[in-house]
Coordinates of C-alpha atoms and ligand atoms in Angstrom, one line a residue:
M3 CA 22.4 11.2 -31.9
N4 CA 25.4 9.1 -31.2
G5 CA 24.6 5.7 -29.7
K6 CA 20.9 6.9 -28.9
R7 CA 18.1 4.4 -29.5
I8 CA 14.7 5.3 -30.8
L9 CA 11.7 3.0 -30.6
L10 CA 9.9 3.8 -33.8
V11 CA 6.1 2.9 -33.7
I12 CA 4.7 2.8 -37.0
G13 CA 0.7 3.3 -37.2
G14 CA -1.5 2.6 -40.3
G15 CA -1.6 5.4 -42.7
I16 CA -0.2 6.2 -46.2
A17 CA 2.5 8.4 -44.2
A18 CA 3.9 5.5 -43.0
Y19 CA 6.4 5.5 -46.1
K20 CA 8.0 8.6 -44.7
S21 CA 8.9 6.7 -41.5
C22 CA 11.3 4.8 -43.7
E23 CA 13.2 8.0 -44.5
L24 CA 13.2 9.0 -40.9
I25 CA 14.9 5.8 -40.0
R26 CA 17.5 6.7 -42.7
L27 CA 18.0 10.3 -41.1
I28 CA 18.6 8.7 -37.5
R29 CA 20.9 6.2 -38.7
K30 CA 23.0 8.5 -40.6
A31 CA 23.4 10.5 -37.5
G32 CA 24.6 7.6 -35.5
G33 CA 21.5 6.6 -33.8
A34 CA 19.9 3.2 -33.4
V35 CA 16.2 2.4 -34.2
S36 CA 14.0 -0.7 -33.2
C37 CA 10.8 -0.6 -35.2
V38 CA 7.4 -1.9 -34.1
L39 CA 4.8 -2.2 -36.8
T40 CA 1.1 -2.1 -36.2
D41 CA -1.1 -4.3 -38.3
G42 CA -2.2 -1.1 -40.2
G43 CA 1.2 0.1 -40.8
A44 CA 2.0 -3.3 -42.2
Q45 CA -0.5 -2.6 -44.9
F46 CA 1.5 0.3 -45.9
V47 CA 5.2 -0.5 -45.6
T48 CA 6.7 -4.2 -44.9
P49 CA 8.6 -5.6 -42.1
M50 CA 11.3 -6.4 -44.6
T51 CA 11.8 -3.0 -45.6
L52 CA 11.9 -1.4 -42.2
A53 CA 14.5 -4.5 -41.0
A54 CA 16.7 -3.4 -44.1
L55 CA 16.7 0.2 -43.2
S56 CA 17.1 -0.3 -39.6
E57 CA 19.4 -3.4 -39.7
E58 CA 17.4 -4.5 -36.7
Q59 CA 14.6 -7.0 -36.0
V60 CA 11.1 -5.6 -36.5
Y61 CA 8.5 -6.3 -34.0
T62 CA 4.9 -6.8 -35.0
S63 CA 3.2 -9.1 -32.7
L64 CA 2.4 -9.1 -28.9
W65 CA 2.1 -12.9 -29.2
D66 CA 5.2 -13.7 -30.9
L67 CA 6.7 -15.9 -28.1
K68 CA 10.2 -16.1 -29.6
N69 CA 10.6 -12.4 -29.2
E70 CA 9.0 -12.5 -25.6
A71 CA 11.7 -14.9 -24.7
E72 CA 14.6 -13.0 -26.1
M73 CA 13.4 -9.5 -25.5
G74 CA 10.1 -8.9 -23.6
H75 CA 7.7 -5.9 -24.7
I76 CA 8.4 -4.0 -21.5
Q77 CA 12.1 -4.2 -22.2
L78 CA 12.0 -3.2 -25.6
S79 CA 10.3 0.1 -24.6
R80 CA 12.5 0.7 -21.7
E81 CA 15.9 0.3 -23.7
A82 CA 15.0 3.2 -25.9
D83 CA 15.9 6.7 -24.9
L84 CA 12.8 8.0 -27.0
I85 CA 9.6 6.5 -28.3
V86 CA 8.5 8.1 -31.5
V87 CA 5.0 7.4 -32.8
C88 CA 4.9 7.9 -36.5
P89 CA 2.7 8.4 -38.2
A90 CA 0.3 8.4 -35.1
T91 CA -3.0 7.7 -36.7
A92 CA -6.2 9.1 -35.1
D93 CA -7.0 5.4 -34.0
L94 CA -3.6 4.8 -32.4
M95 CA -3.8 8.2 -30.4
A96 CA -7.5 7.5 -29.2
K97 CA -6.2 4.2 -27.8
M98 CA -3.1 5.9 -26.4
A99 CA -5.2 8.6 -24.8
A100 CA -7.7 6.0 -23.3
G101 CA -5.0 3.6 -22.1
I102 CA -6.0 0.6 -24.3
A103 CA -3.4 -2.2 -24.8
D104 CA -4.4 -4.5 -27.5
D105 CA -1.5 -4.9 -29.6
L106 CA 2.2 -4.8 -29.2
A107 CA 2.4 -1.1 -30.1
T108 CA -0.4 0.1 -27.7
T109 CA 1.0 -2.4 -25.0
L110 CA 4.4 -1.0 -24.8
L111 CA 3.2 2.5 -25.0
L112 CA 1.2 1.9 -21.7
A113 CA 4.1 -0.2 -20.2
T114 CA 6.6 2.5 -20.6
D115 CA 7.9 5.7 -18.7
T116 CA 10.1 6.4 -21.5
P117 CA 9.3 9.9 -23.1
V118 CA 7.2 9.5 -26.2
M119 CA 6.7 11.9 -29.1
A120 CA 3.5 11.4 -31.5
V121 CA 3.8 12.8 -34.9
P122 CA 0.2 12.9 -36.2
A123 CA -1.0 12.2 -39.7
M124 CA -4.5 11.9 -40.9
N125 CA -7.4 13.3 -43.1
V126 CA -8.1 17.2 -42.2
R127 CA -11.7 16.2 -40.9
M128 CA -10.4 13.4 -38.4
W129 CA -7.7 16.0 -37.1
E130 CA -10.4 18.7 -36.5
H131 CA -12.8 16.3 -35.1
A132 CA -13.9 16.7 -31.5
A133 CA -12.8 13.3 -30.5
T134 CA -9.3 13.9 -31.9
R135 CA -8.8 17.4 -30.3
R136 CA -10.0 15.9 -27.0
N137 CA -7.4 12.9 -27.5
V138 CA -4.6 15.2 -28.6
E139 CA -5.4 17.4 -25.3
R140 CA -5.4 14.4 -23.1
L141 CA -2.0 13.2 -24.4
R142 CA -0.6 16.4 -24.0
E143 CA -1.6 16.6 -20.5
D144 CA -0.5 13.0 -19.9
G145 CA 3.1 14.5 -21.2
V146 CA 3.1 13.0 -24.6
I147 CA 5.0 15.4 -27.1
V148 CA 2.4 15.6 -29.9
L149 CA 3.6 17.4 -33.0
H150 CA 1.7 19.7 -35.1
P151 CA 0.9 18.3 -38.6
D152 CA 1.6 20.2 -41.8
E153 CA -1.0 22.0 -43.8
G154 CA -1.1 21.2 -47.3
P155 CA -2.6 18.7 -50.0
M156 CA -3.4 15.2 -48.8
A157 CA -3.4 11.8 -50.2
C158 CA -7.0 11.6 -50.2
G159 CA -7.2 14.4 -52.4
E160 CA -8.5 17.0 -50.0
Y161 CA -6.6 20.1 -48.5
G162 CA -5.7 21.0 -44.9
E163 CA -4.1 20.3 -41.7
G164 CA -3.1 16.9 -41.0
R165 CA -0.1 16.2 -43.3
L166 CA 2.9 14.3 -41.6
P167 CA 5.8 17.1 -41.4
E168 CA 8.7 16.2 -43.6
P169 CA 11.1 13.5 -42.0
E170 CA 13.9 16.3 -41.7
A171 CA 11.5 18.1 -39.7
V172 CA 10.6 15.2 -37.3
F173 CA 14.3 14.4 -37.2
G174 CA 14.9 18.1 -36.2
E175 CA 12.4 17.6 -33.5
I176 CA 13.8 14.1 -32.3
E177 CA 17.3 16.0 -31.9
H178 CA 15.9 18.7 -30.2
L179 CA 14.3 16.3 -27.6
L180 CA 17.4 14.6 -26.6
D181 CA 20.2 16.3 -24.9
S182 CA 23.7 15.9 -24.8
N183 CA 23.4 12.8 -22.7
G184 CA 20.8 11.5 -25.0
A185 CA 18.2 11.6 -22.2
A186 CA 15.1 13.1 -23.3
Q187 CA 14.1 16.3 -21.9
A188 CA 11.4 16.6 -19.3
R189 CA 8.5 18.9 -20.2
P190 CA 8.6 21.3 -17.4
L191 CA 6.2 23.7 -18.7
A192 CA 3.4 21.5 -19.4
G193 CA 0.3 23.0 -18.2
K194 CA 1.6 26.4 -18.3
H195 CA 0.5 29.3 -20.3
A196 CA 3.1 31.6 -21.9
V197 CA 2.3 34.7 -23.7
V198 CA 5.3 36.0 -26.2
T199 CA 5.1 39.3 -28.2
A200 CA 7.4 39.5 -31.1
G201 CA 8.2 41.7 -34.3
P202 CA 7.6 45.1 -34.7
T203 CA 4.4 47.1 -34.9
H204 CA 3.4 49.2 -37.6
E205 CA 1.7 52.4 -37.0
P206 CA -0.1 53.6 -40.2
I207 CA 0.4 57.3 -41.4
D208 CA -2.0 56.9 -44.2
P209 CA -3.0 53.4 -46.3
V210 CA 0.6 53.1 -47.9
R211 CA 3.0 54.5 -45.3
Y212 CA 3.8 53.5 -41.7
I213 CA 6.3 54.1 -38.6
A214 CA 7.9 51.1 -37.5
N215 CA 10.8 49.8 -35.4
R216 CA 13.5 47.6 -36.8
S217 CA 12.9 44.0 -35.8
S218 CA 13.2 40.9 -37.4
G219 CA 11.0 38.9 -34.8
Q220 CA 13.7 36.1 -34.7
Q221 CA 14.3 36.1 -31.1
G222 CA 10.8 36.2 -29.9
Y223 CA 9.8 33.4 -32.3
A224 CA 12.7 31.3 -30.9
I225 CA 11.5 32.0 -27.4
A226 CA 7.9 30.9 -28.3
G227 CA 9.4 27.6 -29.8
A228 CA 11.8 26.9 -27.0
L229 CA 9.0 27.4 -24.4
A230 CA 6.4 25.2 -26.7
R231 CA 9.2 22.6 -26.6
L232 CA 9.4 22.4 -23.0
G233 CA 5.6 21.8 -22.9
A234 CA 4.0 25.3 -22.4
D235 CA 0.9 26.1 -24.2
V236 CA 2.1 29.1 -26.0
T237 CA 0.3 32.2 -27.4
L238 CA 2.5 34.2 -29.8
V239 CA 1.4 37.8 -30.3
S240 CA 3.2 38.9 -33.6
G241 CA 3.7 42.0 -35.6
P242 CA 4.3 41.9 -39.1
V243 CA 7.4 39.6 -39.9
S244 CA 8.1 37.0 -42.4
L245 CA 8.7 34.1 -40.2
E246 CA 7.4 30.6 -40.0
T247 CA 5.1 30.0 -36.8
P248 CA 7.2 27.6 -34.7
R249 CA 5.5 24.2 -34.1
G250 CA 3.0 23.9 -31.7
V251 CA 2.5 27.7 -30.9
K252 CA -0.7 29.5 -31.4
R253 CA 0.0 32.8 -33.5
V254 CA -2.2 36.0 -33.3
D255 CA -1.3 38.5 -36.2
I256 CA -1.4 42.2 -35.4
E257 CA -0.2 45.3 -37.0
T258 CA -0.4 48.2 -34.4
A259 CA 0.6 48.7 -30.7
L260 CA -3.0 49.1 -29.9
E261 CA -4.0 45.7 -31.5
M262 CA -1.0 44.1 -29.9
E263 CA -2.1 45.3 -26.4
A264 CA -5.7 44.1 -26.9
A265 CA -4.2 40.8 -28.2
V266 CA -2.1 40.3 -25.3
D267 CA -5.2 41.1 -23.1
E268 CA -7.3 38.4 -24.8
A269 CA -4.5 35.7 -24.5
L270 CA -4.5 36.3 -20.7
P271 CA -4.4 34.7 -18.0
A272 CA -0.8 33.4 -18.3
D273 CA 1.7 32.1 -16.0
V274 CA 4.6 34.0 -17.7
A275 CA 4.8 36.9 -20.4
I276 CA 7.7 37.5 -22.3
L277 CA 7.2 40.7 -24.3
V278 CA 10.2 40.8 -27.0
A279 CA 8.2 43.1 -29.4
A280 CA 9.8 46.1 -30.7
V281 CA 6.5 48.3 -30.1
A282 CA 6.6 51.5 -31.6
D283 CA 6.5 54.3 -29.0
W284 CA 4.1 56.7 -31.0
R285 CA 1.7 56.5 -33.5
A286 CA 0.1 59.1 -36.0
E287 CA -3.3 60.2 -36.6
S288 CA -3.8 57.9 -39.8
S289 CA -5.1 59.6 -42.9
P290 CA -7.8 57.4 -44.4
R291 CA -6.6 58.3 -47.9
K292 CA -2.9 58.6 -49.4
I293 CA -1.5 61.9 -48.4
K294 CA 0.0 63.4 -51.8
K295 CA 3.2 64.9 -52.1
G296 CA 3.0 68.7 -52.0
E297 CA -0.6 68.6 -50.8
A298 CA -0.2 70.7 -47.8
G299 CA 2.0 73.3 -49.8
G300 CA 5.2 71.7 -48.1
T301 CA 6.0 68.6 -46.1
P302 CA 3.2 66.9 -44.1
Q303 CA 3.0 67.6 -40.4
L304 CA 2.8 64.5 -38.4
D305 CA 1.1 64.7 -35.0
L306 CA 2.4 61.7 -32.9
I307 CA 0.3 60.3 -30.2
E308 CA 2.0 58.2 -27.4
N309 CA 1.2 54.4 -27.6
P310 CA 0.4 52.4 -24.5
D311 CA 3.4 50.9 -22.7
I312 CA 2.0 47.3 -22.8
L313 CA 4.7 45.9 -20.4
A314 CA 4.1 48.6 -17.9
G315 CA 0.3 48.2 -18.1
L316 CA 0.7 44.6 -17.8
S317 CA 2.7 44.9 -14.6
R318 CA 0.0 47.1 -12.8
S319 CA -2.7 44.9 -14.1
D320 CA -4.9 42.6 -11.9
K321 CA -4.0 40.0 -14.5
R322 CA -0.3 40.3 -14.2
P323 CA 1.5 36.9 -15.0
G324 CA 3.4 35.6 -12.0
L325 CA 6.5 36.0 -14.0
L326 CA 6.8 39.1 -16.5
I327 CA 9.6 39.4 -18.6
G328 CA 10.6 42.5 -20.7
F329 CA 13.4 43.1 -23.3
A330 CA 15.4 46.1 -23.9
A331 CA 17.7 47.1 -26.9
E332 CA 20.1 49.8 -25.7
T333 CA 23.0 51.3 -27.5
D334 CA 24.7 52.7 -24.4
K335 CA 25.1 52.1 -20.5
V336 CA 23.1 48.9 -21.4
V337 CA 22.9 47.4 -18.0
G338 CA 22.4 50.6 -16.2
Y339 CA 19.6 51.5 -18.6
A340 CA 18.1 48.2 -18.2
K341 CA 18.1 48.2 -14.4
A342 CA 16.3 51.4 -14.3
K343 CA 13.6 49.9 -16.9
L344 CA 13.1 46.9 -14.5
D345 CA 11.9 49.1 -11.9
R346 CA 10.1 51.6 -14.1
K347 CA 8.3 48.9 -16.0
G348 CA 7.6 46.8 -12.7
C349 CA 8.8 43.3 -14.4
D350 CA 10.7 40.7 -12.8
W351 CA 13.4 40.3 -15.3
I352 CA 14.8 42.4 -18.1
V353 CA 16.7 40.6 -20.9
A354 CA 19.0 43.7 -22.2
N355 CA 20.8 43.4 -25.6
D356 CA 23.5 45.8 -26.9
V357 CA 22.5 47.0 -30.2
S358 CA 25.2 49.7 -30.5
G359 CA 27.8 49.9 -33.4
P360 CA 28.5 47.1 -36.2
K361 CA 27.7 44.4 -33.2
G362 CA 24.2 46.0 -32.5
Q363 CA 23.5 45.9 -36.5
S364 CA 24.2 42.0 -36.4
V365 CA 21.9 41.6 -33.6
M366 CA 19.0 43.4 -35.2
G367 CA 18.0 40.8 -38.2
G368 CA 21.1 38.6 -37.5
S369 CA 20.9 35.1 -35.9
E370 CA 23.2 35.7 -33.0
N371 CA 22.6 37.7 -30.0
S372 CA 24.6 38.5 -26.5
V373 CA 22.2 39.5 -23.6
H374 CA 22.5 40.4 -20.1
V375 CA 19.5 39.0 -17.9
I376 CA 18.6 41.5 -15.1
T377 CA 16.6 40.4 -12.0
A378 CA 16.0 41.7 -8.5
D379 CA 19.2 39.3 -7.6
G380 CA 21.8 41.0 -9.9
V381 CA 23.0 40.6 -13.4
E382 CA 24.1 37.5 -15.5
S383 CA 26.0 38.2 -18.8
W384 CA 25.8 35.5 -21.1
A385 CA 28.2 34.9 -23.9
Q386 CA 27.3 35.6 -27.4
M387 CA 25.4 32.9 -28.7
P388 CA 22.5 31.9 -31.4
K389 CA 19.2 33.5 -30.9
R390 CA 18.1 29.9 -30.7
D391 CA 20.4 29.0 -27.8
V392 CA 19.4 32.2 -26.0
A393 CA 15.8 31.4 -26.2
R394 CA 16.5 27.7 -25.1
K395 CA 18.5 28.8 -22.1
L396 CA 15.8 31.6 -21.4
A397 CA 13.2 29.0 -21.7
E398 CA 15.0 26.5 -19.1
R399 CA 15.5 29.3 -16.7
I400 CA 11.7 30.3 -17.0
A401 CA 11.0 26.5 -16.1
D402 CA 13.1 26.4 -13.1
A403 CA 11.5 29.8 -11.9
L404 CA 8.0 28.4 -12.3
A405 CA 9.0 25.0 -10.7
Ligands
C5P28 O1 10.9 51.2 -23.3 P1 11.4 50.2 -24.3 O2 10.8 50.1 -25.5 O3 12.8 50.1 -24.4 O4 11.1 48.9 -23.6 C1 11.2 47.4 -24.0 C2 10.4 46.5 -23.3 O5 9.0 47.1 -23.1 C3 10.1 45.3 -24.1 O6 9.9 44.2 -23.6 C4 9.0 45.8 -25.2 O7 8.2 44.7 -25.8 C5 8.0 46.6 -23.9 N1 7.2 47.5 -24.6 C6 5.9 47.2 -24.5 N2 5.0 48.2 -24.9 C7 5.6 49.4 -25.6 C8 7.1 49.6 -25.5 C9 8.0 48.5 -25.1 O8 5.3 46.5 -24.0 N3 4.9 50.6 -26.1

C-alpha cells in the first residue's frame, strides 16, 4: 500500500463505524486516505474522528467553496488510486447505478474514471429487494467492484446477508485490487461466465461409507476467487470440502460425480470452464442400508461402475465453452501424460502438477503448487508458488485468452 491513496466514501449506515478501523489498517500499511462523508454518514461518524484517523481534511459538502478553490471535487477523485465506498448503502448504490449526482459523494463518483469498489451494508430485506439486485447488477456491468456482504446478525435485530465484511476482509480486497504499481487492476473478465469444479467427489458404498480421491479443493477455490476478482461471474461446483466460499462466487454443492456432471450442465453456457475437481473414476452400486461386517460370510464384493468423464463429455458437447481447461495430477512422466490427456479429453489447456513423492504429498492439501501449463503451442513450466498465486496467474492468462 506504500504511497497509495484511497478515497473513502462513507455512506449513512451503522456500519460506518467500521470504516474508522479500515482507515487505520490502510494507514498502518503505508497508504493514505482521503475521506468523503455523506450527510447520512455524518449521522454515524463525525468528521473529527475521520480527520484524526486519516490526518487529512475530511470532505463533506459539494458547496464548500474553500475546498473547491483548493481542491476541486474532480481532482479529489482523480488523485486516488482507488475509490472505496464503505459502507455502500442501498440509497447510495441506487444513485450510483442511476448516475444521480446530488451531493459531493455521488458527484465525484460520477465524475471519475478511477476504479470504484463498493462494500454494501444494509438490512437483509433491502439487500434482497429486487431494486437492490438490479442496482448491484447494473453497477457490476458498469465495472464497479461490488463486494458480497457477510451473513449474520444485524444491528436491526434481524439475521441474514447484508452485514459489512470485517475491516480486515475489506482491507484484503483493497490490497488485492492494487497491483504492485498501485494501479487498480482492470476487470477484464467482466461479463464473462466461468464454471469451476473443485474438491473430491464422494461415491457412496452404503449410507456410511464412500469412495473418494484425495483433494482439499484449495486450488479450485483459489481459481474461482481469482476469476471473480477479475470480474467474472463464477459458478463453483464443489465436492465435499471444508473451505469458505470465495467472495462473489456462486457455489453449488454436490457429492457424487453424477451430481457434479448435472450441476456443470445446469451452469452452462459459460465462456470458460476449469475442471479442477478430483472426480472419482468409479462408483459402486450403493447399498440403501449399512453393510454389516461379516454379512456375506467374508469381505463384501464391490462391483464398480465407471463414472462419466465430465471434462471429455463437455469437450464433445454442443455447449462446449470457448475455453476448456483440465487439470492433471500425475506421479510420473508428468508432462508426457498430460500432453496425451490434452488430446484424449479434447480440452484447450491442461494444467499438470506433480504429486509424486514427498513433494506431491505437500501439493495435496498443502498451500503450494508447481505446475506445467500445456497448450497446443507447447509447455510452460511455472516455478513452485502458493496456490493463490497459481490461481491469479492462471486467471490472468484466461483473461488474455478471452480478450
Ligand atoms: O483422467 P484424469 O482424472 O487424470 O483427468 C483429470 C481432469 O479430468 C481434471 O480436469 C478433472 O477434473 C477431469 N475429470 C472429469 N471427470 C472425470 C475424471 C476427471 O471431469 N470423471
